[in-house]
mmCIF file with all atom_site columns, C-alpha atoms in Angstrom:
data_model
loop_
_atom_site.group_PDB
_atom_site.id
_atom_site.type_symbol
_atom_site.label_atom_id
_atom_site.label_alt_id
_atom_site.label_comp_id
_atom_site.label_asym_id
_atom_site.label_entity_id
_atom_site.label_seq_id
_atom_site.pdbx_PDB_ins_code
_atom_site.Cartn_x
_atom_site.Cartn_y
_atom_site.Cartn_z
_atom_site.occupancy
_atom_site.B_iso_or_equiv
_atom_site.pdbx_formal_charge
_atom_site.auth_seq_id
_atom_site.auth_comp_id
_atom_site.auth_asym_id
_atom_site.auth_atom_id
_atom_site.pdbx_PDB_model_num
ATOM 1   C CA . MET M 1 1   ? 128.920 -58.780 211.722 1.00 82.00 ? 1   MET M CA 1
ATOM 2   C CA . THR M 1 2   ? 126.115 -61.297 212.990 1.00 87.00 ? 2   THR M CA 1
ATOM 3   C CA . PRO M 1 3   ? 122.433 -60.378 212.502 1.00 86.00 ? 3   PRO M CA 1
ATOM 4   C CA . GLN M 1 4   ? 122.189 -59.938 216.291 1.00 85.00 ? 4   GLN M CA 1
ATOM 5   C CA . ASP M 1 5   ? 125.019 -57.401 215.892 1.00 90.00 ? 5   ASP M CA 1
ATOM 6   C CA . LEU M 1 6   ? 123.482 -55.691 213.329 1.00 90.00 ? 6   LEU M CA 1
ATOM 7   C CA . MET M 1 7   ? 120.244 -55.517 214.903 1.00 92.00 ? 7   MET M CA 1
ATOM 8   C CA . LYS M 1 8   ? 122.248 -54.334 218.497 1.00 94.00 ? 8   LYS M CA 1
ATOM 9   C CA . GLN M 1 9   ? 123.894 -51.469 215.832 1.00 96.00 ? 9   GLN M CA 1
ATOM 10  C CA . GLU M 1 10  ? 120.333 -50.342 214.280 1.00 96.00 ? 10  GLU M CA 1
ATOM 11  C CA . VAL M 1 11  ? 118.966 -50.120 217.492 1.00 97.00 ? 11  VAL M CA 1
ATOM 12  C CA . GLY M 1 12  ? 121.652 -47.787 218.975 1.00 97.00 ? 12  GLY M CA 1
ATOM 13  C CA . LYS M 1 13  ? 121.595 -45.565 215.906 1.00 98.00 ? 13  LYS M CA 1
ATOM 14  C CA . ALA M 1 14  ? 117.819 -45.032 216.052 1.00 98.00 ? 14  ALA M CA 1
ATOM 15  C CA . ALA M 1 15  ? 118.331 -44.481 220.070 1.00 98.00 ? 15  ALA M CA 1
ATOM 16  C CA . ALA M 1 16  ? 121.190 -41.916 219.175 1.00 98.00 ? 16  ALA M CA 1
ATOM 17  C CA . ALA M 1 17  ? 119.162 -40.299 216.527 1.00 98.00 ? 17  ALA M CA 1
ATOM 18  C CA . ARG M 1 18  ? 116.682 -39.046 219.316 1.00 98.00 ? 18  ARG M CA 1
ATOM 19  C CA . VAL M 1 19  ? 119.407 -37.118 221.061 1.00 98.00 ? 19  VAL M CA 1
ATOM 20  C CA . GLN M 1 20  ? 118.969 -33.310 220.522 1.00 98.00 ? 20  GLN M CA 1
ATOM 21  C CA . SER M 1 21  ? 121.688 -30.371 220.854 1.00 98.00 ? 21  SER M CA 1
ATOM 22  C CA . ASN M 1 22  ? 121.895 -28.780 224.292 1.00 98.00 ? 22  ASN M CA 1
ATOM 23  C CA . SER M 1 23  ? 121.030 -32.085 226.276 1.00 98.00 ? 23  SER M CA 1
ATOM 24  C CA . ILE M 1 24  ? 122.451 -33.988 228.998 1.00 98.00 ? 24  ILE M CA 1
ATOM 25  C CA . VAL M 1 25  ? 122.436 -37.797 228.165 1.00 98.00 ? 25  VAL M CA 1
ATOM 26  C CA . GLY M 1 26  ? 122.474 -40.858 230.532 1.00 98.00 ? 26  GLY M CA 1
ATOM 27  C CA . LEU M 1 27  ? 124.897 -43.249 228.896 1.00 98.00 ? 27  LEU M CA 1
ATOM 28  C CA . GLY M 1 28  ? 123.788 -46.923 230.045 1.00 98.00 ? 28  GLY M CA 1
ATOM 29  C CA . THR M 1 29  ? 125.949 -50.018 229.807 1.00 96.00 ? 29  THR M CA 1
ATOM 30  C CA . GLY M 1 30  ? 126.174 -53.116 227.572 1.00 94.00 ? 30  GLY M CA 1
ATOM 31  C CA . SER M 1 31  ? 126.724 -54.101 224.055 1.00 94.00 ? 31  SER M CA 1
ATOM 32  C CA . THR M 1 32  ? 123.597 -52.727 222.552 1.00 95.00 ? 32  THR M CA 1
ATOM 33  C CA . THR M 1 33  ? 124.085 -49.300 224.181 1.00 97.00 ? 33  THR M CA 1
ATOM 34  C CA . ALA M 1 34  ? 127.883 -49.333 223.077 1.00 97.00 ? 34  ALA M CA 1
ATOM 35  C CA . PHE M 1 35  ? 126.512 -48.934 219.734 1.00 98.00 ? 35  PHE M CA 1
ATOM 36  C CA . ALA M 1 36  ? 124.450 -45.738 220.791 1.00 98.00 ? 36  ALA M CA 1
ATOM 37  C CA . ILE M 1 37  ? 127.447 -43.882 222.557 1.00 98.00 ? 37  ILE M CA 1
ATOM 38  C CA . GLU M 1 38  ? 129.407 -44.742 219.244 1.00 98.00 ? 38  GLU M CA 1
ATOM 39  C CA . PHE M 1 39  ? 126.918 -42.807 217.396 1.00 98.00 ? 39  PHE M CA 1
ATOM 40  C CA . ILE M 1 40  ? 126.088 -40.104 219.545 1.00 98.00 ? 40  ILE M CA 1
ATOM 41  C CA . GLY M 1 41  ? 129.737 -39.275 219.362 1.00 98.00 ? 41  GLY M CA 1
ATOM 42  C CA . LYS M 1 42  ? 129.904 -39.628 215.473 1.00 98.00 ? 42  LYS M CA 1
ATOM 43  C CA . ARG M 1 43  ? 126.714 -36.847 215.637 1.00 98.00 ? 43  ARG M CA 1
ATOM 44  C CA . LEU M 1 44  ? 129.050 -34.929 217.782 1.00 98.00 ? 44  LEU M CA 1
ATOM 45  C CA . ALA M 1 45  ? 132.203 -35.018 215.543 1.00 98.00 ? 45  ALA M CA 1
ATOM 46  C CA . ALA M 1 46  ? 130.055 -34.223 212.562 1.00 98.00 ? 46  ALA M CA 1
ATOM 47  C CA . GLY M 1 47  ? 128.441 -31.153 213.895 1.00 98.00 ? 47  GLY M CA 1
ATOM 48  C CA . GLU M 1 48  ? 124.590 -32.598 213.481 1.00 98.00 ? 48  GLU M CA 1
ATOM 49  C CA . ILE M 1 49  ? 124.457 -31.769 217.287 1.00 98.00 ? 49  ILE M CA 1
ATOM 50  C CA . THR M 1 50  ? 126.026 -29.680 219.879 1.00 98.00 ? 50  THR M CA 1
ATOM 51  C CA . ASN M 1 51  ? 126.724 -28.884 223.619 1.00 98.00 ? 51  ASN M CA 1
ATOM 52  C CA . VAL M 1 52  ? 126.073 -32.532 224.608 1.00 98.00 ? 52  VAL M CA 1
ATOM 53  C CA . LYS M 1 53  ? 127.082 -34.206 227.866 1.00 98.00 ? 53  LYS M CA 1
ATOM 54  C CA . GLY M 1 54  ? 126.899 -37.684 228.961 1.00 98.00 ? 54  GLY M CA 1
ATOM 55  C CA . ILE M 1 55  ? 126.314 -38.967 232.521 1.00 98.00 ? 55  ILE M CA 1
ATOM 56  C CA . PRO M 1 56  ? 128.041 -42.628 232.465 1.00 98.00 ? 56  PRO M CA 1
ATOM 57  C CA . THR M 1 57  ? 126.514 -45.494 234.219 1.00 98.00 ? 57  THR M CA 1
ATOM 58  C CA . SER M 1 58  ? 129.787 -47.567 234.654 1.00 97.00 ? 58  SER M CA 1
ATOM 59  C CA . PHE M 1 59  ? 133.355 -47.614 233.804 1.00 97.00 ? 59  PHE M CA 1
ATOM 60  C CA . GLN M 1 60  ? 132.447 -49.102 230.661 1.00 97.00 ? 60  GLN M CA 1
ATOM 61  C CA . ALA M 1 61  ? 130.379 -46.375 229.671 1.00 98.00 ? 61  ALA M CA 1
ATOM 62  C CA . THR M 1 62  ? 132.723 -43.832 230.917 1.00 98.00 ? 62  THR M CA 1
ATOM 63  C CA . VAL M 1 63  ? 135.589 -45.205 228.973 1.00 98.00 ? 63  VAL M CA 1
ATOM 64  C CA . LEU M 1 64  ? 133.645 -45.599 225.859 1.00 98.00 ? 64  LEU M CA 1
ATOM 65  C CA . ALA M 1 65  ? 132.432 -42.050 225.949 1.00 98.00 ? 65  ALA M CA 1
ATOM 66  C CA . LYS M 1 66  ? 135.945 -40.725 226.017 1.00 98.00 ? 66  LYS M CA 1
ATOM 67  C CA . GLN M 1 67  ? 136.638 -42.850 223.269 1.00 98.00 ? 67  GLN M CA 1
ATOM 68  C CA . HIS M 1 68  ? 133.938 -41.428 221.018 1.00 98.00 ? 68  HIS M CA 1
ATOM 69  C CA . GLY M 1 69  ? 134.362 -37.912 222.027 1.00 98.00 ? 69  GLY M CA 1
ATOM 70  C CA . ILE M 1 70  ? 131.580 -37.406 224.294 1.00 98.00 ? 70  ILE M CA 1
ATOM 71  C CA . PRO M 1 71  ? 132.033 -34.803 227.213 1.00 98.00 ? 71  PRO M CA 1
ATOM 72  C CA . LEU M 1 72  ? 131.032 -36.115 230.428 1.00 98.00 ? 72  LEU M CA 1
ATOM 73  C CA . THR M 1 73  ? 129.023 -34.446 233.451 1.00 98.00 ? 73  THR M CA 1
ATOM 74  C CA . THR M 1 74  ? 128.070 -35.755 236.764 1.00 98.00 ? 74  THR M CA 1
ATOM 75  C CA . LEU M 1 75  ? 124.953 -35.888 238.899 1.00 98.00 ? 75  LEU M CA 1
ATOM 76  C CA . ASP M 1 76  ? 126.415 -33.223 241.290 1.00 98.00 ? 76  ASP M CA 1
ATOM 77  C CA . GLU M 1 77  ? 126.951 -30.876 238.285 1.00 98.00 ? 77  GLU M CA 1
ATOM 78  C CA . ALA M 1 78  ? 123.924 -31.419 236.077 1.00 98.00 ? 78  ALA M CA 1
ATOM 79  C CA . ASP M 1 79  ? 120.467 -29.686 237.174 1.00 96.00 ? 79  ASP M CA 1
ATOM 80  C CA . ARG M 1 80  ? 118.602 -32.514 234.683 1.00 98.00 ? 80  ARG M CA 1
ATOM 81  C CA . ILE M 1 81  ? 119.071 -35.691 232.482 1.00 98.00 ? 81  ILE M CA 1
ATOM 82  C CA . ASP M 1 82  ? 116.901 -34.955 229.116 1.00 98.00 ? 82  ASP M CA 1
ATOM 83  C CA . ILE M 1 83  ? 117.471 -38.342 228.063 1.00 98.00 ? 83  ILE M CA 1
ATOM 84  C CA . ALA M 1 84  ? 118.795 -41.786 229.096 1.00 98.00 ? 84  ALA M CA 1
ATOM 85  C CA . ILE M 1 85  ? 119.720 -44.882 226.795 1.00 98.00 ? 85  ILE M CA 1
ATOM 86  C CA . ASP M 1 86  ? 120.250 -48.178 228.187 1.00 98.00 ? 86  ASP M CA 1
ATOM 87  C CA . GLY M 1 87  ? 119.891 -51.960 227.487 1.00 97.00 ? 87  GLY M CA 1
ATOM 88  C CA . ALA M 1 88  ? 117.857 -54.686 228.920 1.00 98.00 ? 88  ALA M CA 1
ATOM 89  C CA . ASP M 1 89  ? 118.340 -58.287 229.677 1.00 97.00 ? 89  ASP M CA 1
ATOM 90  C CA . GLU M 1 90  ? 114.632 -58.902 229.847 1.00 98.00 ? 90  GLU M CA 1
ATOM 91  C CA . VAL M 1 91  ? 111.532 -56.770 228.851 1.00 98.00 ? 91  VAL M CA 1
ATOM 92  C CA . ASP M 1 92  ? 107.858 -57.578 229.641 1.00 98.00 ? 92  ASP M CA 1
ATOM 93  C CA . PRO M 1 93  ? 104.770 -56.415 227.774 1.00 98.00 ? 93  PRO M CA 1
ATOM 94  C CA . HIS M 1 94  ? 104.053 -53.555 230.443 1.00 98.00 ? 94  HIS M CA 1
ATOM 95  C CA . LYS M 1 95  ? 107.680 -52.225 229.634 1.00 98.00 ? 95  LYS M CA 1
ATOM 96  C CA . ASN M 1 96  ? 108.968 -53.628 233.065 1.00 98.00 ? 96  ASN M CA 1
ATOM 97  C CA . LEU M 1 97  ? 112.588 -54.699 232.767 1.00 98.00 ? 97  LEU M CA 1
ATOM 98  C CA . ILE M 1 98  ? 115.116 -57.244 234.393 1.00 98.00 ? 98  ILE M CA 1
ATOM 99  C CA . LYS M 1 99  ? 118.876 -55.363 234.105 1.00 98.00 ? 99  LYS M CA 1
ATOM 100 C CA . GLY M 1 100 ? 122.039 -56.059 235.668 1.00 97.00 ? 100 GLY M CA 1
ATOM 101 C CA . GLY M 1 101 ? 123.841 -58.626 233.375 1.00 96.00 ? 101 GLY M CA 1
ATOM 102 C CA . GLY M 1 102 ? 126.538 -56.378 233.409 1.00 95.00 ? 102 GLY M CA 1
ATOM 103 C CA . ALA M 1 103 ? 126.551 -55.828 236.868 1.00 97.00 ? 103 ALA M CA 1
ATOM 104 C CA . ALA M 1 104 ? 125.861 -52.023 236.436 1.00 97.00 ? 104 ALA M CA 1
ATOM 105 C CA . HIS M 1 105 ? 122.415 -52.072 237.445 1.00 98.00 ? 105 HIS M CA 1
ATOM 106 C CA . THR M 1 106 ? 122.510 -49.823 240.409 1.00 98.00 ? 106 THR M CA 1
ATOM 107 C CA . GLN M 1 107 ? 124.177 -46.977 238.593 1.00 98.00 ? 107 GLN M CA 1
ATOM 108 C CA . GLU M 1 108 ? 121.876 -47.584 235.971 1.00 98.00 ? 108 GLU M CA 1
ATOM 109 C CA . LYS M 1 109 ? 118.605 -47.475 237.720 1.00 98.00 ? 109 LYS M CA 1
ATOM 110 C CA . VAL M 1 110 ? 119.793 -44.030 239.558 1.00 98.00 ? 110 VAL M CA 1
ATOM 111 C CA . VAL M 1 111 ? 120.451 -42.438 236.098 1.00 98.00 ? 111 VAL M CA 1
ATOM 112 C CA . ASP M 1 112 ? 117.554 -43.985 234.020 1.00 98.00 ? 112 ASP M CA 1
ATOM 113 C CA . ALA M 1 113 ? 114.692 -42.962 236.959 1.00 98.00 ? 113 ALA M CA 1
ATOM 114 C CA . LEU M 1 114 ? 116.026 -39.331 236.939 1.00 98.00 ? 114 LEU M CA 1
ATOM 115 C CA . ALA M 1 115 ? 115.805 -39.014 232.977 1.00 98.00 ? 115 ALA M CA 1
ATOM 116 C CA . ASN M 1 116 ? 112.927 -37.038 231.616 1.00 98.00 ? 116 ASN M CA 1
ATOM 117 C CA . GLN M 1 117 ? 113.167 -39.804 228.861 1.00 98.00 ? 117 GLN M CA 1
ATOM 118 C CA . PHE M 1 118 ? 114.496 -43.426 229.182 1.00 98.00 ? 118 PHE M CA 1
ATOM 119 C CA . ILE M 1 119 ? 114.482 -45.184 225.909 1.00 98.00 ? 119 ILE M CA 1
ATOM 120 C CA . VAL M 1 120 ? 115.359 -49.136 226.095 1.00 98.00 ? 120 VAL M CA 1
ATOM 121 C CA . VAL M 1 121 ? 117.744 -50.425 223.331 1.00 98.00 ? 121 VAL M CA 1
ATOM 122 C CA . VAL M 1 122 ? 117.135 -54.309 222.720 1.00 96.00 ? 122 VAL M CA 1
ATOM 123 C CA . ASP M 1 123 ? 116.888 -56.850 220.070 1.00 92.00 ? 123 ASP M CA 1
ATOM 124 C CA . ASN M 1 124 ? 113.669 -59.280 219.944 1.00 92.00 ? 124 ASN M CA 1
ATOM 125 C CA . THR M 1 125 ? 115.033 -61.992 221.823 1.00 92.00 ? 125 THR M CA 1
ATOM 126 C CA . LYS M 1 126 ? 115.177 -59.868 224.873 1.00 95.00 ? 126 LYS M CA 1
ATOM 127 C CA . LEU M 1 127 ? 111.075 -59.681 224.900 1.00 97.00 ? 127 LEU M CA 1
ATOM 128 C CA . VAL M 1 128 ? 109.431 -62.004 227.472 1.00 98.00 ? 128 VAL M CA 1
ATOM 129 C CA . ASP M 1 129 ? 105.557 -62.597 228.655 1.00 98.00 ? 129 ASP M CA 1
ATOM 130 C CA . LYS M 1 130 ? 106.797 -62.448 232.192 1.00 97.00 ? 130 LYS M CA 1
ATOM 131 C CA . LEU M 1 131 ? 110.140 -61.190 233.922 1.00 98.00 ? 131 LEU M CA 1
ATOM 132 C CA . GLY M 1 132 ? 112.397 -64.138 235.226 1.00 97.00 ? 132 GLY M CA 1
ATOM 133 C CA . SER M 1 133 ? 110.999 -66.283 232.209 1.00 96.00 ? 133 SER M CA 1
ATOM 134 C CA . THR M 1 134 ? 114.826 -66.569 230.895 1.00 96.00 ? 134 THR M CA 1
ATOM 135 C CA . PHE M 1 135 ? 117.032 -64.148 233.230 1.00 97.00 ? 135 PHE M CA 1
ATOM 136 C CA . LEU M 1 136 ? 117.942 -64.410 236.840 1.00 98.00 ? 136 LEU M CA 1
ATOM 137 C CA . VAL M 1 137 ? 117.123 -61.492 238.987 1.00 98.00 ? 137 VAL M CA 1
ATOM 138 C CA . PRO M 1 138 ? 120.480 -59.665 240.040 1.00 98.00 ? 138 PRO M CA 1
ATOM 139 C CA . VAL M 1 139 ? 120.764 -58.168 243.483 1.00 98.00 ? 139 VAL M CA 1
ATOM 140 C CA . GLU M 1 140 ? 123.915 -56.000 244.615 1.00 98.00 ? 140 GLU M CA 1
ATOM 141 C CA . VAL M 1 141 ? 124.766 -56.823 248.034 1.00 98.00 ? 141 VAL M CA 1
ATOM 142 C CA . ILE M 1 142 ? 127.501 -55.499 250.428 1.00 98.00 ? 142 ILE M CA 1
ATOM 143 C CA . PRO M 1 143 ? 130.154 -58.178 250.695 1.00 98.00 ? 143 PRO M CA 1
ATOM 144 C CA . MET M 1 144 ? 129.706 -58.492 254.685 1.00 98.00 ? 144 MET M CA 1
ATOM 145 C CA . ALA M 1 145 ? 125.913 -59.232 254.191 1.00 98.00 ? 145 ALA M CA 1
ATOM 146 C CA . VAL M 1 146 ? 126.283 -62.114 251.234 1.00 98.00 ? 146 VAL M CA 1
ATOM 147 C CA . THR M 1 147 ? 125.236 -64.884 253.530 1.00 98.00 ? 147 THR M CA 1
ATOM 148 C CA . PRO M 1 148 ? 122.238 -63.521 255.270 1.00 98.00 ? 148 PRO M CA 1
ATOM 149 C CA . VAL M 1 149 ? 121.037 -61.653 252.385 1.00 99.00 ? 149 VAL M CA 1
ATOM 150 C CA . MET M 1 150 ? 120.942 -65.249 250.366 1.00 98.00 ? 150 MET M CA 1
ATOM 151 C CA . ARG M 1 151 ? 119.191 -66.828 253.482 1.00 98.00 ? 151 ARG M CA 1
ATOM 152 C CA . ALA M 1 152 ? 116.643 -63.877 253.453 1.00 98.00 ? 152 ALA M CA 1
ATOM 153 C CA . ILE M 1 153 ? 116.229 -64.591 249.587 1.00 98.00 ? 153 ILE M CA 1
ATOM 154 C CA . GLU M 1 154 ? 115.470 -68.165 250.065 1.00 98.00 ? 154 GLU M CA 1
ATOM 155 C CA . LYS M 1 155 ? 112.779 -67.312 252.415 1.00 98.00 ? 155 LYS M CA 1
ATOM 156 C CA . LEU M 1 156 ? 111.229 -65.430 249.839 1.00 98.00 ? 156 LEU M CA 1
ATOM 157 C CA . GLY M 1 157 ? 111.173 -68.402 247.460 1.00 97.00 ? 157 GLY M CA 1
ATOM 158 C CA . GLY M 1 158 ? 114.198 -67.569 245.620 1.00 98.00 ? 158 GLY M CA 1
ATOM 159 C CA . LYS M 1 159 ? 117.055 -69.452 244.562 1.00 98.00 ? 159 LYS M CA 1
ATOM 160 C CA . PRO M 1 160 ? 120.090 -67.633 245.164 1.00 98.00 ? 160 PRO M CA 1
ATOM 161 C CA . GLN M 1 161 ? 123.673 -67.640 243.525 1.00 98.00 ? 161 GLN M CA 1
ATOM 162 C CA . LEU M 1 162 ? 126.716 -65.698 243.843 1.00 98.00 ? 162 LEU M CA 1
ATOM 163 C CA . ARG M 1 163 ? 127.912 -64.164 240.606 1.00 98.00 ? 163 ARG M CA 1
ATOM 164 C CA . MET M 1 164 ? 131.180 -65.657 239.780 1.00 98.00 ? 164 MET M CA 1
ATOM 165 C CA . GLY M 1 165 ? 133.847 -64.075 237.583 1.00 97.00 ? 165 GLY M CA 1
ATOM 166 C CA . VAL M 1 166 ? 134.831 -65.144 234.038 1.00 94.00 ? 166 VAL M CA 1
ATOM 167 C CA . LYS M 1 167 ? 138.784 -65.137 233.538 1.00 92.00 ? 167 LYS M CA 1
ATOM 168 C CA . LYS M 1 168 ? 138.950 -64.056 237.282 1.00 92.00 ? 168 LYS M CA 1
ATOM 169 C CA . ALA M 1 169 ? 139.166 -66.102 240.187 1.00 95.00 ? 169 ALA M CA 1
ATOM 170 C CA . GLY M 1 170 ? 136.589 -65.439 242.489 1.00 97.00 ? 170 GLY M CA 1
ATOM 171 C CA . PRO M 1 171 ? 133.308 -63.484 242.342 1.00 98.00 ? 171 PRO M CA 1
ATOM 172 C CA . VAL M 1 172 ? 132.087 -60.578 240.270 1.00 98.00 ? 172 VAL M CA 1
ATOM 173 C CA . VAL M 1 173 ? 132.901 -57.073 241.877 1.00 97.00 ? 173 VAL M CA 1
ATOM 174 C CA . THR M 1 174 ? 130.727 -54.235 241.031 1.00 98.00 ? 174 THR M CA 1
ATOM 175 C CA . ASP M 1 175 ? 131.986 -50.539 240.185 1.00 97.00 ? 175 ASP M CA 1
ATOM 176 C CA . GLN M 1 176 ? 130.598 -49.770 243.888 1.00 97.00 ? 176 GLN M CA 1
ATOM 177 C CA . GLY M 1 177 ? 133.065 -52.787 245.126 1.00 98.00 ? 177 GLY M CA 1
ATOM 178 C CA . ASN M 1 178 ? 130.056 -54.878 246.121 1.00 98.00 ? 178 ASN M CA 1
ATOM 179 C CA . LEU M 1 179 ? 128.915 -58.373 245.008 1.00 98.00 ? 179 LEU M CA 1
ATOM 180 C CA . VAL M 1 180 ? 126.137 -59.840 242.863 1.00 98.00 ? 180 VAL M CA 1
ATOM 181 C CA . VAL M 1 181 ? 123.619 -62.478 243.729 1.00 98.00 ? 181 VAL M CA 1
ATOM 182 C CA . ASP M 1 182 ? 121.562 -63.942 240.757 1.00 98.00 ? 182 ASP M CA 1
ATOM 183 C CA . VAL M 1 183 ? 118.310 -65.310 241.818 1.00 98.00 ? 183 VAL M CA 1
ATOM 184 C CA . LYS M 1 184 ? 116.017 -67.704 240.344 1.00 98.00 ? 184 LYS M CA 1
ATOM 185 C CA . PHE M 1 185 ? 112.224 -67.131 240.916 1.00 98.00 ? 185 PHE M CA 1
ATOM 186 C CA . ASP M 1 186 ? 109.668 -69.884 239.647 1.00 95.00 ? 186 ASP M CA 1
ATOM 187 C CA . SER M 1 187 ? 107.298 -66.834 239.095 1.00 95.00 ? 187 SER M CA 1
ATOM 188 C CA . ILE M 1 188 ? 107.549 -63.230 239.445 1.00 98.00 ? 188 ILE M CA 1
ATOM 189 C CA . ASP M 1 189 ? 103.712 -62.303 239.565 1.00 97.00 ? 189 ASP M CA 1
ATOM 190 C CA . ASN M 1 190 ? 104.269 -58.590 240.944 1.00 98.00 ? 190 ASN M CA 1
ATOM 191 C CA . PRO M 1 191 ? 107.588 -57.320 239.959 1.00 98.00 ? 191 PRO M CA 1
ATOM 192 C CA . ALA M 1 192 ? 106.708 -54.084 241.651 1.00 98.00 ? 192 ALA M CA 1
ATOM 193 C CA . GLU M 1 193 ? 106.305 -55.703 244.973 1.00 98.00 ? 193 GLU M CA 1
ATOM 194 C CA . LEU M 1 194 ? 109.368 -58.016 244.714 1.00 98.00 ? 194 LEU M CA 1
ATOM 195 C CA . GLU M 1 195 ? 111.475 -55.073 243.629 1.00 98.00 ? 195 GLU M CA 1
ATOM 196 C CA . LYS M 1 196 ? 110.443 -53.233 247.081 1.00 98.00 ? 196 LYS M CA 1
ATOM 197 C CA . THR M 1 197 ? 110.695 -56.336 248.922 1.00 98.00 ? 197 THR M CA 1
ATOM 198 C CA . LEU M 1 198 ? 114.474 -57.472 248.129 1.00 98.00 ? 198 LEU M CA 1
ATOM 199 C CA . ASN M 1 199 ? 115.432 -53.914 248.521 1.00 98.00 ? 199 ASN M CA 1
ATOM 200 C CA . ASN M 1 200 ? 114.235 -54.042 252.163 1.00 98.00 ? 200 ASN M CA 1
ATOM 201 C CA . ILE M 1 201 ? 116.699 -56.830 252.869 1.00 98.00 ? 201 ILE M CA 1
ATOM 202 C CA . PRO M 1 202 ? 119.571 -55.326 255.000 1.00 98.00 ? 202 PRO M CA 1
ATOM 203 C CA . GLY M 1 203 ? 122.634 -55.208 253.034 1.00 98.00 ? 203 GLY M CA 1
ATOM 204 C CA . VAL M 1 204 ? 120.833 -55.104 249.632 1.00 98.00 ? 204 VAL M CA 1
ATOM 205 C CA . LEU M 1 205 ? 121.967 -52.179 247.824 1.00 98.00 ? 205 LEU M CA 1
ATOM 206 C CA . GLU M 1 206 ? 119.849 -52.337 244.569 1.00 98.00 ? 206 GLU M CA 1
ATOM 207 C CA . ASN M 1 207 ? 118.073 -55.169 242.367 1.00 98.00 ? 207 ASN M CA 1
ATOM 208 C CA . GLY M 1 208 ? 117.646 -55.705 238.711 1.00 98.00 ? 208 GLY M CA 1
ATOM 209 C CA . LEU M 1 209 ? 114.118 -55.059 238.526 1.00 98.00 ? 209 LEU M CA 1
ATOM 210 C CA . PHE M 1 210 ? 113.044 -51.897 236.607 1.00 98.00 ? 210 PHE M CA 1
ATOM 211 C CA . VAL M 1 211 ? 109.395 -51.106 237.465 1.00 98.00 ? 211 VAL M CA 1
ATOM 212 C CA . GLY M 1 212 ? 107.576 -48.487 235.864 1.00 98.00 ? 212 GLY M CA 1
ATOM 213 C CA . VAL M 1 213 ? 110.899 -46.617 234.407 1.00 98.00 ? 213 VAL M CA 1
ATOM 214 C CA . ALA M 1 214 ? 110.961 -47.276 231.017 1.00 98.00 ? 214 ALA M CA 1
ATOM 215 C CA . ASP M 1 215 ? 109.263 -44.664 228.493 1.00 98.00 ? 215 ASP M CA 1
ATOM 216 C CA . LEU M 1 216 ? 109.885 -46.329 225.306 1.00 98.00 ? 216 LEU M CA 1
ATOM 217 C CA . ILE M 1 217 ? 111.370 -49.584 224.108 1.00 98.00 ? 217 ILE M CA 1
ATOM 218 C CA . LEU M 1 218 ? 113.269 -49.809 220.661 1.00 98.00 ? 218 LEU M CA 1
ATOM 219 C CA . VAL M 1 219 ? 113.101 -53.259 219.254 1.00 97.00 ? 219 VAL M CA 1
ATOM 220 C CA . GLY M 1 220 ? 115.255 -54.526 216.639 1.00 95.00 ? 220 GLY M CA 1
ATOM 221 C CA . GLU M 1 221 ? 114.183 -57.422 214.821 1.00 94.00 ? 221 GLU M CA 1
ATOM 222 C CA . VAL M 1 222 ? 115.753 -58.962 211.576 1.00 90.00 ? 222 VAL M CA 1
ATOM 223 C CA . GLN M 1 223 ? 113.413 -59.476 208.478 1.00 88.00 ? 223 GLN M CA 1
ATOM 224 C CA . GLY M 1 224 ? 114.957 -61.363 205.640 1.00 84.00 ? 224 GLY M CA 1
ATOM 225 C CA . ASP M 1 225 ? 117.763 -59.188 204.967 1.00 82.00 ? 225 ASP M CA 1
ATOM 226 C CA . LYS M 1 226 ? 116.811 -56.027 206.654 1.00 89.00 ? 226 LYS M CA 1
ATOM 227 C CA . VAL M 1 227 ? 116.899 -54.728 210.266 1.00 92.00 ? 227 VAL M CA 1
ATOM 228 C CA . ILE M 1 228 ? 113.390 -53.633 211.271 1.00 95.00 ? 228 ILE M CA 1
ATOM 229 C CA . ILE M 1 229 ? 112.795 -51.242 214.387 1.00 97.00 ? 229 ILE M CA 1
ATOM 230 C CA . LYS M 1 230 ? 109.609 -51.308 216.354 1.00 97.00 ? 230 LYS M CA 1
ATOM 231 C CA . GLU M 1 231 ? 108.384 -49.160 219.014 1.00 97.00 ? 231 GLU M CA 1
ATOM 232 C CA . MET M 1 232 ? 107.133 -50.371 222.183 1.00 96.00 ? 232 MET M CA 1
#
């Protein structure tokens, strides 16, 4: 296991340790959250916690939860989400995020925003002084509107590109059947304003700016031969 994988594992385990019995848990998407889902399943199997149900944010999270024996529920059935655990592609000093590297940010934002506590699990490479420094802003767009949405984004000063599939001919398609436009902005000075502006473009379903949603950031860092977990 690489040092980065070890970091992801330990951060996932630290987040899973915060899940209590009789709770509804939002299950995020991505490689770090996958470790959290695994450890929640192990805690359930060992009887450390009981009566825990998950609400997945993607097909990937659904498959992992089933693999690890976590019972699932839906937003229709649950009256609350006690805790949500999810990763991020960037985290700024104000705990604002860019998410959507896995093209699941629309469902993630719904679940994470509803949670009483939203815990973000990352390694220290995801910390940035300013959002947009290392990662593009993903925007989920309904297929018929891709061209006008990209034109509107260009007028805002963004450089949009349609996300193409890996080992698949053609674009990435989200769990909702939409497309993803990744946008480079030279400087994101007001993430909250940009989040609203992008979402107001007709044809945009949701974007990957998560402003004022995260409650706690757990950051993994390798120091020597040990992994240190820091809180933000």
